C-alpha cells in the first residue's frame, strides 16, 4: 500500500511544512531507482543526517511546542473556571450561562486541537517506521538503522501515548463541570481516561488495566499476586494431586480481518464502535476443545461489549461463508428445553456475528498463542488478574494466492494444528511469526460502586514491576508486526518493544507521586463545583516522595556540598578545568594508574563515606544494571572488533616493514638493529590490541560505568616510532657527514701527491 498517498491526504494545510518530508527521504534512498550507482558511505551519512537531524528534530520540536501551547490554554481555561466558582452565600444562578458556554467553546477548541496533534504525531510516527523499513530492506546488507531509530523515537515527546493523559484528564474534568452547570447530562467520550477501559462481561461491568511485565520481574509479580489471590482452576474435576502437576493452559486466538485490514484501521484510529472478531480455544486443536466465536466491540464512550457463541470446528468454514446458521445448536437448545428468551438471544447473536462477517468480507489473518495464568478468589470476581506469557503471533492469512500461509479452503493452518506445534514454533518460517518479548498483565476490577480499587492493586499498578500499556491489543500488535507493508497506521508502542522497560523502584515511586499530585491539582481547579474545599487537597507526599523532603534529596545535597568544598580547595586552574574534563578520565589515564590522584565523579564517590540509609531501607546486593540478561547492541560489540582489527593491521604493517629492512640489510648491523626494533614494536602492538580487546569485552559484559578509551598503548607505539625515526635520522646524518669528511680527506691527499710529483720533475729538469 502506498503510504505517500495516505500521508498527503492526512496533512493539515496550516501544518504542511511541519510534516516528515517522505518524498525527499525516498529520493535520498533511491528506493525506486535502478542500482546504477553504488550506495556509498556518503549516501548513507546524508540519509541518516536528514532523517535524524532534520526530519525527526523538526517533527519533535513542532509537537512539543504545540503541546505546550495546548497545556497553557488548558491552564488558562482552568483559571477561568476557578473564577466562575460560586462564592459562599451567593446563589448559583448569579453566574451567567453565556460565560459557561464561552468556556465550553474554548474547551472544544483545545480538544479539537489536541485530536489534530495526536493524528499529526501518529502519521509522522508511521512515516519514520515506514522509511527505515524501506532503508533496511534495500540497504540492510551493509547498514541497518531501525534499532537506532526505535531508540530515538522512544525518547521523543511525540511518541508517547501516555503523554496526552494528564491534559485529557484535565479537559475531561472541566467538561464535566461545565456541562453540569449547563444542565447537560451527556459526557464527552473523547476525553475519557486512557489508563483504564470499561468492559462488560456476563452482564457485569469491569474496569480493565493492561501492563507489560519484564521477564525478570515475572516471578516477583506472581508471588505478589499469590499473596492476595489464588490461582484460578479451570477444570472443576481437578483433584489436589493433579492440581500440583497441571500447567497453565495455552490459549489460541484466531483473529479475522478483511484484505484491506479495515478492522485493524478502525481500532488504530479509535473509530466509534470499532470491533474485532476471533475464534478462541484452549490447548491443542487435535484434542477437540470447545471453540468460541467472539465479537468484541469498543464503543465511543470507552466501554466494550463482547458477544460470543460456541461453535464446532467442522462448522466454522461454512459459517464464515454464510452457508450454516447454527441450526443444529438451536435445535439442541430446543430439545434441552431451554428458555425461549435464551434461544432467541442466541439466534440474534448468531445473526449479528454472521452478518458482521459477511458485510466486512472477513477471513482468518492472524493467530495469537500464549500461556495464561489467572488469579481469582472462588465465588468472588471483584478482582480478576491474568498474566499471559510465551506470546507468539503467527500469520494465518491467504492474502498471497501464490504463497498462502493458510489453505483458503480451510479456516486454520493444518501444519500447526495437525503436528501439535508448541512455543517457540521453531519449524515456522521466521517471516511468518513474531514473538512478544514481555508478559502481559491484565487487571479487571468490578464496578460495584466503590470509588477506588483495593489498595494492594493500586500499589501493584504503581510499582516498578509493571509498565503501563493502556491501549495494548494483541490483534493490533500482531498485524502491525507481521503485516506492516499492508497497513499505513502503526501503534505507538512498537518503539517501546526494543527498549528496556525495567525501572528503578525509587523512580517508579517518584513517578507515581507526581501523577497523584497532578491529579490532586486538577481536582482542586474544579473543587468548588464538585463539592470539595476550594483550597484543600487530599494528596500528601510520601516520606521519600520527590514532592516532599526526602532522604534522596538529603543525600544529593550532601554530595553536592562535599563536591563544592573539594572544588573550592583546588587550585584555580583545576577549578577552571571543571568536572566535565575530570569525568572523562578512564582506566587508561593517569588517574587510573594512580587512583589517589583521580578527581572524577566515579573516584570521588568511591572515596566519599557512604551516607547512612534511612530506617527500613537496606543496601541492595545486586545493582539494577547487573540484573537480568545482558542486552548489548551489536554496534558496541562490532566497535570493539573493529578496534582490535585496526591494531592487528598496524602490527602486520610494522612486521612487514621489519622483514623488508632485515632482508635489505646486506650485512649492515645498523639496519638489522632497526628491523629488530620495528619487529618489537609490531609484537607490542599485536599484544596490546588483543589485551585491550579482551579487557573491553569484559567491561561490556560487566556493564562497567568506566570509560573505554585508553591512551597508554597508542602513546607507547607513537613515541617508539618517533624515537626510531629520530635515531635513524641521527645515524644517517652522522654517516653522511663522515662520508663527506672522508671524501674531502681523499681529495686533499691526491692533490698533495700530484704537487710532489710535479716538483720532482722540475728538479730533474734543472
Coordinates of C-alpha atoms in Angstrom, one line a residue, residues 111 127 162 190 217 232 263 348 411 492 566 568 601 668 754:
X111 CA -9.8 19.3 22.5
X127 CA 6.2 7.6 8.3
X162 CA 0.6 8.4 27.9
X190 CA -13.2 11.6 23.6
X217 CA 10.1 -9.2 37.2
X232 CA -7.8 -19.9 39.1
X263 CA -11.0 -3.8 11.4
X348 CA -29.9 -12.8 17.5
X411 CA -10.2 -21.8 8.4
X492 CA 2.9 3.9 19.3
X566 CA 36.6 19.9 47.2
X568 CA 36.9 25.2 46.2
X601 CA 33.0 11.7 40.0
X668 CA 74.6 -3.7 7.8
X754 CA 100.4 15.5 -7.6

